[in-house]
């Protein structure tokens, strides 16, 4: 069975972009692949974190995985720092990475603001991500398109190691869904929807109350033309909302444009509020049931054990091919 790996950072505010770009794919893939879904807490500490909040967010993301439909009987759900192979392989791959290629990563440039005091972990972040993926001989990585550059780096590193040593790694493929691959911010559609943006109305978090969802959508930036049509260049705000509508309703963009011919943005937004509230209500309900249960901890412990068993085999092969250790 081919293998899938993906991860989400436990930084709170998991939003519609995370859901439509990544989480929703996780559920579909469980039927065809052996899936590993990770809560990447080591990535989260590339920026300062409050320890209590971090623990809370780890469990929040784990509960959200299950709430959206990840089934622990089919998939391995675990916390990254519970499997030491991630850090170990991260270091080994750091030694095969070039400072030039890492300094070209757009997320590093965006987050470090060219500051000399930017944490070195932000710089090597994509290498740890490559380690996550390569540790499990992953074939397919479902992510949003914002992660494309990181996936390409992962492939480059795998190919580089395979070409300079014995074949060590499986070279993975990214899997990007068209609808939802990049959900933009509601207040500024030139930016991607993000967990860390200051304006809470720039995103819809999966656990938002209906009143908050309504407010965020009704306030979302559009344009003054007043005609509902899809045009990313001229009408990026409205086009983003049409994309969200389409992804949540299984109607095509053309269907939606036809449905709203002659209608105004108010009607469209009101319907989008209803569709979004209906789509997120069952997720929130399941989240509330799972979040405080002992079952969640048991699932994560069991997941870490299973992930470790796979990771240890890969690490033995990697160490052997690099000549590390005694055997
Ligand atoms: P993170 O936690 O930022 O995001 C989790 C997933 O959500 C997707 N995503 C989006 N998709 C569409 N529109 C958006 N606005 C949007 N924002 C986020 C991301 O593409 C991602 O799939 N580096 C990763 C975490 C990671 C990882 C991995 C992923 C660490 N190791 C190994 C895959 C494989 C990240 O920061 O995701």
mmCIF file of C-alpha atoms and ligand atoms in Angstrom:
data_model
loop_
_atom_site.group_PDB
_atom_site.id
_atom_site.type_symbol
_atom_site.label_atom_id
_atom_site.label_comp_id
_atom_site.label_asym_id
_atom_site.label_seq_id
_atom_site.Cartn_x
_atom_site.Cartn_y
_atom_site.Cartn_z
ATOM 1 C CA UNK A 1 0.000 0.000 0.000
ATOM 2 C CA UNK A 2 1.379 3.406 -0.934
ATOM 3 C CA UNK A 3 2.006 5.849 1.876
ATOM 4 C CA UNK A 4 0.729 9.356 2.618
ATOM 5 C CA UNK A 5 2.243 11.789 5.126
ATOM 6 C CA UNK A 6 1.100 15.263 6.074
ATOM 7 C CA UNK A 7 1.269 17.632 9.007
ATOM 8 C CA UNK A 8 -0.319 20.709 10.523
ATOM 9 C CA UNK A 9 1.339 23.118 12.952
ATOM 10 C CA UNK A 10 -0.301 23.332 16.379
ATOM 11 C CA UNK A 11 -0.592 27.101 16.451
ATOM 12 C CA UNK A 12 -4.312 27.614 17.028
ATOM 13 C CA UNK A 13 -6.872 29.174 14.675
ATOM 14 C CA UNK A 14 -6.987 26.247 12.247
ATOM 15 C CA UNK A 15 -8.961 27.801 9.427
ATOM 16 C CA UNK A 16 -10.902 27.122 6.239
ATOM 17 C CA UNK A 17 -7.689 27.284 4.193
ATOM 18 C CA UNK A 18 -6.163 24.484 6.279
ATOM 19 C CA UNK A 19 -9.374 22.497 5.959
ATOM 20 C CA UNK A 20 -9.954 22.911 2.229
ATOM 21 C CA UNK A 21 -6.261 22.832 1.269
ATOM 22 C CA UNK A 22 -5.218 19.926 3.458
ATOM 23 C CA UNK A 23 -7.460 18.331 6.109
ATOM 24 C CA UNK A 24 -10.300 17.449 3.785
ATOM 25 C CA UNK A 25 -7.902 15.595 1.496
ATOM 26 C CA UNK A 26 -6.590 13.653 4.491
ATOM 27 C CA UNK A 27 -9.957 12.011 4.933
ATOM 28 C CA UNK A 28 -10.375 11.016 1.289
ATOM 29 C CA UNK A 29 -6.907 9.486 1.080
ATOM 30 C CA UNK A 30 -7.447 7.126 4.016
ATOM 31 C CA UNK A 31 -9.341 4.685 1.820
ATOM 32 C CA UNK A 32 -6.528 4.147 -0.684
ATOM 33 C CA UNK A 33 -3.282 4.718 1.213
ATOM 34 C CA UNK A 34 -1.576 4.018 4.497
ATOM 35 C CA UNK A 35 -1.760 7.516 5.983
ATOM 36 C CA UNK A 36 0.306 9.200 8.692
ATOM 37 C CA UNK A 37 -1.036 12.502 9.991
ATOM 38 C CA UNK A 38 1.241 14.411 12.281
ATOM 39 C CA UNK A 39 0.949 17.403 14.595
ATOM 40 C CA UNK A 40 4.229 19.157 13.889
ATOM 41 C CA UNK A 41 5.079 20.719 17.248
ATOM 42 C CA UNK A 42 8.820 20.941 16.457
ATOM 43 C CA UNK A 43 7.940 23.220 13.552
ATOM 44 C CA UNK A 44 5.782 25.356 15.810
ATOM 45 C CA UNK A 45 8.747 26.265 18.053
ATOM 46 C CA UNK A 46 10.547 27.957 15.147
ATOM 47 C CA UNK A 47 8.719 30.991 16.537
ATOM 48 C CA UNK A 48 8.284 31.670 20.275
ATOM 49 C CA UNK A 49 5.515 29.601 21.933
ATOM 50 C CA UNK A 50 4.001 29.618 25.388
ATOM 51 C CA UNK A 51 4.448 25.999 26.663
ATOM 52 C CA UNK A 52 0.912 25.736 28.086
ATOM 53 C CA UNK A 53 -0.655 27.123 24.928
ATOM 54 C CA UNK A 54 1.443 24.828 22.747
ATOM 55 C CA UNK A 55 0.255 21.708 24.632
ATOM 56 C CA UNK A 56 -3.323 22.903 24.304
ATOM 57 C CA UNK A 57 -2.925 23.509 20.576
ATOM 58 C CA UNK A 58 -1.369 20.069 20.039
ATOM 59 C CA UNK A 59 -4.503 18.455 21.468
ATOM 60 C CA UNK A 60 -6.750 20.889 19.592
ATOM 61 C CA UNK A 61 -5.225 19.935 16.244
ATOM 62 C CA UNK A 62 -5.327 16.226 17.113
ATOM 63 C CA UNK A 63 -9.025 16.539 17.999
ATOM 64 C CA UNK A 64 -9.664 18.477 14.789
ATOM 65 C CA UNK A 65 -8.053 15.747 12.689
ATOM 66 C CA UNK A 66 -10.524 13.294 14.189
ATOM 67 C CA UNK A 67 -13.420 15.756 14.035
ATOM 68 C CA UNK A 68 -13.038 16.276 10.277
ATOM 69 C CA UNK A 69 -13.084 12.507 9.768
ATOM 70 C CA UNK A 70 -9.557 11.148 10.118
ATOM 71 C CA UNK A 71 -10.129 7.624 11.406
ATOM 72 C CA UNK A 72 -7.484 6.335 13.835
ATOM 73 C CA UNK A 73 -8.373 2.776 12.874
ATOM 74 C CA UNK A 74 -7.214 3.511 9.345
ATOM 75 C CA UNK A 75 -4.606 6.263 9.827
ATOM 76 C CA UNK A 76 -1.707 6.858 12.199
ATOM 77 C CA UNK A 77 -2.221 10.118 14.109
ATOM 78 C CA UNK A 78 0.684 11.305 16.260
ATOM 79 C CA UNK A 79 2.769 14.182 17.608
ATOM 80 C CA UNK A 80 6.063 14.882 15.831
ATOM 81 C CA UNK A 81 8.226 15.280 18.952
ATOM 82 C CA UNK A 82 7.080 11.835 20.180
ATOM 83 C CA UNK A 83 9.144 10.298 17.360
ATOM 84 C CA UNK A 84 12.855 11.179 17.766
ATOM 85 C CA UNK A 85 13.616 10.181 14.154
ATOM 86 C CA UNK A 86 12.241 13.540 12.916
ATOM 87 C CA UNK A 87 14.941 15.576 14.661
ATOM 88 C CA UNK A 88 17.621 13.012 13.929
ATOM 89 C CA UNK A 89 16.912 12.842 10.215
ATOM 90 C CA UNK A 90 16.412 16.624 10.185
ATOM 91 C CA UNK A 91 20.043 17.084 11.239
ATOM 92 C CA UNK A 92 21.363 14.544 8.741
ATOM 93 C CA UNK A 93 19.467 16.278 5.917
ATOM 94 C CA UNK A 94 20.634 19.701 7.127
ATOM 95 C CA UNK A 95 24.139 18.475 6.328
ATOM 96 C CA UNK A 96 23.014 17.679 2.766
ATOM 97 C CA UNK A 97 21.266 21.060 2.260
ATOM 98 C CA UNK A 98 22.752 24.212 0.779
ATOM 99 C CA UNK A 99 22.450 27.589 2.510
ATOM 100 C CA UNK A 100 21.709 29.100 -0.927
ATOM 101 C CA UNK A 101 18.624 26.959 -1.555
ATOM 102 C CA UNK A 102 17.317 27.536 1.980
ATOM 103 C CA UNK A 103 17.701 31.310 1.707
ATOM 104 C CA UNK A 104 15.534 31.239 -1.452
ATOM 105 C CA UNK A 105 12.511 29.801 0.417
ATOM 106 C CA UNK A 106 9.745 32.400 0.244
ATOM 107 C CA UNK A 107 8.289 31.470 3.654
ATOM 108 C CA UNK A 108 11.672 31.999 5.291
ATOM 109 C CA UNK A 109 11.990 35.389 3.606
ATOM 110 C CA UNK A 110 8.460 36.369 4.658
ATOM 111 C CA UNK A 111 8.877 35.256 8.284
ATOM 112 C CA UNK A 112 12.471 36.342 8.955
ATOM 113 C CA UNK A 113 12.065 39.906 7.608
ATOM 114 C CA UNK A 114 15.803 39.851 6.794
ATOM 115 C CA UNK A 115 16.611 40.160 10.498
ATOM 116 C CA UNK A 116 19.931 38.819 11.799
ATOM 117 C CA UNK A 117 18.006 37.781 14.934
ATOM 118 C CA UNK A 118 15.617 35.503 13.005
ATOM 119 C CA UNK A 119 15.732 32.030 14.634
ATOM 120 C CA UNK A 120 17.979 29.586 12.742
ATOM 121 C CA UNK A 121 15.105 27.085 13.051
ATOM 122 C CA UNK A 122 13.073 29.236 10.643
ATOM 123 C CA UNK A 123 15.902 28.839 8.150
ATOM 124 C CA UNK A 124 16.121 25.059 8.488
ATOM 125 C CA UNK A 125 12.320 24.627 8.833
ATOM 126 C CA UNK A 126 11.944 23.128 5.311
ATOM 127 C CA UNK A 127 14.689 20.584 6.037
ATOM 128 C CA UNK A 128 12.810 19.302 9.088
ATOM 129 C CA UNK A 129 9.713 19.138 6.903
ATOM 130 C CA UNK A 130 11.670 17.057 4.365
ATOM 131 C CA UNK A 131 12.740 14.773 7.222
ATOM 132 C CA UNK A 132 9.086 14.340 8.283
ATOM 133 C CA UNK A 133 8.205 13.147 4.819
ATOM 134 C CA UNK A 134 11.280 11.028 4.005
ATOM 135 C CA UNK A 135 11.272 9.285 7.397
ATOM 136 C CA UNK A 136 8.210 7.274 6.355
ATOM 137 C CA UNK A 137 9.129 6.450 2.732
ATOM 138 C CA UNK A 138 6.192 8.656 1.783
ATOM 139 C CA UNK A 139 4.783 8.505 -1.742
ATOM 140 C CA UNK A 140 2.195 11.308 -1.575
ATOM 141 C CA UNK A 141 2.013 14.541 0.451
ATOM 142 C CA UNK A 142 -1.379 16.290 0.482
ATOM 143 C CA UNK A 143 -0.853 20.019 1.148
ATOM 144 C CA UNK A 144 -2.007 23.459 0.036
ATOM 145 C CA UNK A 145 -0.063 25.105 -2.794
ATOM 146 C CA UNK A 146 1.676 27.404 -0.279
ATOM 147 C CA UNK A 147 3.856 24.369 0.592
ATOM 148 C CA UNK A 148 4.890 23.632 -3.013
ATOM 149 C CA UNK A 149 8.388 25.108 -2.676
ATOM 150 C CA UNK A 150 9.012 23.049 0.473
ATOM 151 C CA UNK A 151 7.878 19.857 -1.276
ATOM 152 C CA UNK A 152 10.199 20.593 -4.203
ATOM 153 C CA UNK A 153 13.097 21.033 -1.769
ATOM 154 C CA UNK A 154 12.218 17.711 -0.134
ATOM 155 C CA UNK A 155 12.320 16.003 -3.524
ATOM 156 C CA UNK A 156 15.647 17.678 -4.374
ATOM 157 C CA UNK A 157 17.175 16.502 -1.087
ATOM 158 C CA UNK A 158 15.928 12.941 -1.571
ATOM 159 C CA UNK A 159 17.302 12.830 -5.125
ATOM 160 C CA UNK A 160 20.611 14.398 -4.020
ATOM 161 C CA UNK A 161 21.151 11.824 -1.280
ATOM 162 C CA UNK A 162 20.081 8.960 -3.558
ATOM 163 C CA UNK A 163 22.551 10.117 -6.230
ATOM 164 C CA UNK A 164 25.504 10.601 -3.907
ATOM 165 C CA UNK A 165 24.978 7.553 -1.676
ATOM 166 C CA UNK A 166 23.153 4.271 -2.008
ATOM 167 C CA UNK A 167 19.461 4.724 -2.804
ATOM 168 C CA UNK A 168 18.150 5.818 0.570
ATOM 169 C CA UNK A 169 14.848 7.656 0.110
ATOM 170 C CA UNK A 170 11.558 7.338 -1.728
ATOM 171 C CA UNK A 171 11.051 10.544 -3.777
ATOM 172 C CA UNK A 172 7.570 11.839 -2.840
ATOM 173 C CA UNK A 173 4.977 13.749 -4.857
ATOM 174 C CA UNK A 174 2.955 16.731 -3.639
ATOM 175 C CA UNK A 175 -0.827 16.473 -4.000
ATOM 176 C CA UNK A 176 -2.560 19.808 -4.398
ATOM 177 C CA UNK A 177 -6.308 20.041 -4.812
ATOM 178 C CA UNK A 178 -7.506 22.626 -7.311
ATOM 179 C CA UNK A 179 -10.422 23.842 -5.245
ATOM 180 C CA UNK A 180 -9.147 25.057 -1.909
ATOM 181 C CA UNK A 181 -5.455 24.720 -2.773
ATOM 182 C CA UNK A 182 -5.032 28.361 -1.847
ATOM 183 C CA UNK A 183 -7.703 30.150 0.171
ATOM 184 C CA UNK A 184 -7.027 33.853 0.467
ATOM 185 C CA UNK A 185 -7.462 36.210 3.377
ATOM 186 C CA UNK A 186 -10.978 37.707 3.617
ATOM 187 C CA UNK A 187 -9.768 41.231 4.339
ATOM 188 C CA UNK A 188 -6.880 41.259 1.867
ATOM 189 C CA UNK A 189 -7.241 38.745 -0.969
ATOM 190 C CA UNK A 190 -3.639 39.329 -2.088
ATOM 191 C CA UNK A 191 -2.487 37.328 0.973
ATOM 192 C CA UNK A 192 -3.214 33.701 1.881
ATOM 193 C CA UNK A 193 -5.614 33.056 4.753
ATOM 194 C CA UNK A 194 -3.339 32.605 7.764
ATOM 195 C CA UNK A 195 -3.502 31.472 11.389
ATOM 196 C CA UNK A 196 -1.362 34.331 12.602
ATOM 197 C CA UNK A 197 -2.946 37.387 10.895
ATOM 198 C CA UNK A 198 -3.941 39.991 13.471
ATOM 199 C CA UNK A 199 -7.421 40.643 12.086
ATOM 200 C CA UNK A 200 -9.635 37.733 13.194
ATOM 201 C CA UNK A 201 -12.042 38.580 10.363
ATOM 202 C CA UNK A 202 -9.334 37.775 7.817
ATOM 203 C CA UNK A 203 -10.038 34.073 8.400
ATOM 204 C CA UNK A 204 -12.785 31.648 9.328
ATOM 205 C CA UNK A 205 -11.513 29.287 11.993
ATOM 206 C CA UNK A 206 -13.036 25.811 12.045
ATOM 207 C CA UNK A 207 -14.323 26.371 15.576
ATOM 208 C CA UNK A 208 -15.779 29.854 15.012
ATOM 209 C CA UNK A 209 -19.289 30.531 16.287
ATOM 210 C CA UNK A 210 -21.962 31.166 13.603
ATOM 211 C CA UNK A 211 -22.141 34.866 14.572
ATOM 212 C CA UNK A 212 -18.407 35.278 13.996
ATOM 213 C CA UNK A 213 -18.603 33.426 10.660
ATOM 214 C CA UNK A 214 -21.424 35.731 9.600
ATOM 215 C CA UNK A 215 -19.523 38.853 10.567
ATOM 216 C CA UNK A 216 -16.320 37.766 8.815
ATOM 217 C CA UNK A 217 -18.089 36.883 5.565
ATOM 218 C CA UNK A 218 -20.325 39.960 5.530
ATOM 219 C CA UNK A 219 -17.233 42.152 6.089
ATOM 220 C CA UNK A 220 -15.128 40.330 3.460
ATOM 221 C CA UNK A 221 -13.511 42.611 0.894
ATOM 222 C CA UNK A 222 -15.154 42.553 -2.545
ATOM 223 C CA UNK A 223 -15.340 45.325 -5.173
ATOM 224 C CA UNK A 224 -17.752 47.970 -6.371
ATOM 225 C CA UNK A 225 -18.825 46.353 -9.655
ATOM 226 C CA UNK A 226 -21.785 44.555 -8.069
ATOM 227 C CA UNK A 227 -21.769 41.672 -10.598
ATOM 228 C CA UNK A 228 -21.081 38.108 -9.503
ATOM 229 C CA UNK A 229 -18.426 36.731 -11.817
ATOM 230 C CA UNK A 230 -15.147 34.884 -11.319
ATOM 231 C CA UNK A 231 -12.096 36.972 -12.183
ATOM 232 C CA UNK A 232 -9.058 36.475 -9.962
ATOM 233 C CA UNK A 233 -7.202 39.472 -11.408
ATOM 234 C CA UNK A 234 -9.969 42.077 -11.384
ATOM 235 C CA UNK A 235 -12.100 40.662 -8.552
ATOM 236 C CA UNK A 236 -9.790 38.723 -6.215
ATOM 237 C CA UNK A 237 -11.997 39.136 -3.120
ATOM 238 C CA UNK A 238 -15.215 37.912 -4.702
ATOM 239 C CA UNK A 239 -13.386 35.155 -6.605
ATOM 240 C CA UNK A 240 -11.962 33.863 -3.314
ATOM 241 C CA UNK A 241 -15.481 33.765 -1.839
ATOM 242 C CA UNK A 242 -16.776 31.936 -4.928
ATOM 243 C CA UNK A 243 -13.942 29.425 -4.495
ATOM 244 C CA UNK A 244 -14.917 28.832 -0.867
ATOM 245 C CA UNK A 245 -18.587 28.510 -1.856
ATOM 246 C CA UNK A 246 -17.672 25.978 -4.532
ATOM 247 C CA UNK A 247 -15.402 23.950 -2.246
ATOM 248 C CA UNK A 248 -18.039 23.753 0.503
ATOM 249 C CA UNK A 249 -21.075 23.108 -1.693
ATOM 250 C CA UNK A 250 -19.676 20.859 -4.434
ATOM 251 C CA UNK A 251 -21.127 23.303 -6.997
ATOM 252 C CA UNK A 252 -18.789 24.413 -9.760
ATOM 253 C CA UNK A 253 -17.722 28.033 -10.131
ATOM 254 C CA UNK A 254 -19.800 28.242 -13.335
ATOM 255 C CA UNK A 255 -22.891 26.883 -11.520
ATOM 256 C CA UNK A 256 -22.494 29.523 -8.834
ATOM 257 C CA UNK A 257 -22.011 32.390 -11.276
ATOM 258 C CA UNK A 258 -25.153 31.262 -13.161
ATOM 259 C CA UNK A 259 -27.164 30.938 -9.911
ATOM 260 C CA UNK A 260 -26.403 34.517 -8.907
ATOM 261 C CA UNK A 261 -26.972 36.208 -12.254
ATOM 262 C CA UNK A 262 -28.781 39.487 -11.585
ATOM 263 C CA UNK A 263 -28.330 39.147 -7.802
ATOM 264 C CA UNK A 264 -26.154 41.265 -5.521
ATOM 265 C CA UNK A 265 -23.222 40.525 -3.229
ATOM 266 C CA UNK A 266 -25.520 40.673 -0.170
ATOM 267 C CA UNK A 267 -27.597 37.680 -1.354
ATOM 268 C CA UNK A 268 -24.483 35.753 -2.296
ATOM 269 C CA UNK A 269 -22.761 36.421 1.025
ATOM 270 C CA UNK A 270 -25.866 35.497 3.040
ATOM 271 C CA UNK A 271 -25.994 32.101 1.306
ATOM 272 C CA UNK A 272 -22.271 31.620 1.791
ATOM 273 C CA UNK A 273 -22.719 32.238 5.535
ATOM 274 C CA UNK A 274 -25.360 29.503 5.662
ATOM 275 C CA UNK A 275 -23.269 27.037 3.670
ATOM 276 C CA UNK A 276 -20.204 27.672 5.830
ATOM 277 C CA UNK A 277 -22.081 27.427 9.133
ATOM 278 C CA UNK A 278 -23.703 24.158 8.003
ATOM 279 C CA UNK A 279 -20.365 22.698 6.877
ATOM 280 C CA UNK A 280 -18.555 23.562 10.121
ATOM 281 C CA UNK A 281 -21.306 22.733 12.664
ATOM 282 C CA UNK A 282 -20.750 18.933 12.663
ATOM 283 C CA UNK A 283 -16.974 19.430 12.922
ATOM 284 C CA UNK A 284 -17.384 21.616 15.985
ATOM 285 C CA UNK A 285 -19.797 19.167 17.546
ATOM 286 C CA UNK A 286 -17.417 16.222 17.108
ATOM 287 C CA UNK A 287 -14.480 18.329 18.270
ATOM 288 C CA UNK A 288 -16.250 19.116 21.548
ATOM 289 C CA UNK A 289 -16.898 15.404 22.155
ATOM 290 C CA UNK A 290 -13.352 14.264 21.414
ATOM 291 C CA UNK A 291 -11.202 17.090 22.779
ATOM 292 C CA UNK A 292 -11.522 16.305 26.477
ATOM 293 C CA UNK A 293 -11.626 12.507 26.156
ATOM 294 C CA UNK A 294 -8.962 10.068 27.343
ATOM 295 C CA UNK A 295 -9.457 8.369 23.988
ATOM 296 C CA UNK A 296 -7.626 11.243 22.292
ATOM 297 C CA UNK A 297 -4.492 10.659 24.398
ATOM 298 C CA UNK A 298 -4.700 6.893 23.794
ATOM 299 C CA UNK A 299 -4.943 7.463 20.030
ATOM 300 C CA UNK A 300 -1.867 9.730 20.047
ATOM 301 C CA UNK A 301 0.166 7.278 22.153
ATOM 302 C CA UNK A 302 -0.770 4.397 19.920
ATOM 303 C CA UNK A 303 0.000 6.541 16.851
ATOM 304 C CA UNK A 304 3.460 7.463 18.167
ATOM 305 C CA UNK A 305 4.265 3.799 18.756
ATOM 306 C CA UNK A 306 3.262 2.821 15.222
ATOM 307 C CA UNK A 307 5.068 5.810 13.669
ATOM 308 C CA UNK A 308 8.214 5.018 15.674
ATOM 309 C CA UNK A 309 8.234 1.457 14.417
ATOM 310 C CA UNK A 310 8.348 2.691 10.798
ATOM 311 C CA UNK A 311 10.783 5.530 11.564
ATOM 312 C CA UNK A 312 13.291 3.269 13.305
ATOM 313 C CA UNK A 313 13.594 1.086 10.219
ATOM 314 C CA UNK A 314 14.261 4.109 8.008
ATOM 315 C CA UNK A 315 16.798 5.533 10.459
ATOM 316 C CA UNK A 316 18.710 2.237 10.547
ATOM 317 C CA UNK A 317 18.953 2.341 6.744
ATOM 318 C CA UNK A 318 19.918 6.043 6.689
ATOM 319 C CA UNK A 319 22.620 5.597 9.345
ATOM 320 C CA UNK A 320 23.993 2.618 7.491
ATOM 321 C CA UNK A 321 24.132 4.497 4.188
ATOM 322 C CA UNK A 322 25.831 7.492 5.858
ATOM 323 C CA UNK A 323 28.219 5.353 7.936
ATOM 324 C CA UNK A 324 26.895 6.711 11.229
ATOM 325 C CA UNK A 325 27.161 4.867 14.552
ATOM 326 C CA UNK A 326 28.589 1.425 15.200
ATOM 327 C CA UNK A 327 26.261 -0.668 13.085
HETATM 328 P P1 LIG B 1 0.394 24.771 8.199
HETATM 329 O O1 LIG B 1 0.199 24.312 9.582
HETATM 330 O O2 LIG B 1 0.731 26.204 7.941
HETATM 331 O O3 LIG B 1 -0.865 24.447 7.321
HETATM 332 C C1 LIG B 1 -1.445 23.166 7.315
HETATM 333 C C2 LIG B 1 -1.952 22.823 5.932
HETATM 334 O O4 LIG B 1 -2.883 23.820 5.491
HETATM 335 C C3 LIG B 1 -2.505 24.319 4.217
HETATM 336 N N1 LIG B 1 -2.853 25.757 4.140
HETATM 337 C C4 LIG B 1 -3.634 26.277 3.199
HETATM 338 N N2 LIG B 1 -4.284 25.736 2.160
HETATM 339 C C5 LIG B 1 -5.036 26.562 1.396
HETATM 340 N N3 LIG B 1 -5.168 27.890 1.640
HETATM 341 C C6 LIG B 1 -4.534 28.481 2.675
HETATM 342 N N4 LIG B 1 -4.711 29.767 2.936
HETATM 343 C C7 LIG B 1 -3.721 27.659 3.519
HETATM 344 N N5 LIG B 1 -2.971 27.902 4.639
HETATM 345 C C8 LIG B 1 -2.444 26.717 4.997
HETATM 346 C C9 LIG B 1 -1.011 24.121 4.132
HETATM 347 O O5 LIG B 1 -0.561 24.043 2.793
HETATM 348 C C10 LIG B 1 -0.831 22.806 4.859
HETATM 349 O O6 LIG B 1 -1.053 21.731 3.991
HETATM 350 N N6 LIG B 1 4.911 23.314 6.790
HETATM 351 C C11 LIG B 1 3.576 22.852 7.015
HETATM 352 C C12 LIG B 1 3.470 21.763 8.063
HETATM 353 C C13 LIG B 1 4.331 20.575 7.809
HETATM 354 C C14 LIG B 1 4.104 19.576 6.825
HETATM 355 C C15 LIG B 1 5.167 18.630 7.014
HETATM 356 C C16 LIG B 1 3.146 19.385 5.841
HETATM 357 C C17 LIG B 1 5.445 20.213 8.507
HETATM 358 N N7 LIG B 1 5.942 19.068 8.016
HETATM 359 C C18 LIG B 1 5.276 17.511 6.176
HETATM 360 C C19 LIG B 1 3.259 18.266 5.014
HETATM 361 C C20 LIG B 1 4.314 17.347 5.196
HETATM 362 C C21 LIG B 1 2.755 24.026 7.501
HETATM 363 O O7 LIG B 1 3.265 24.997 7.973
HETATM 364 O O8 LIG B 1 1.461 23.831 7.477
#
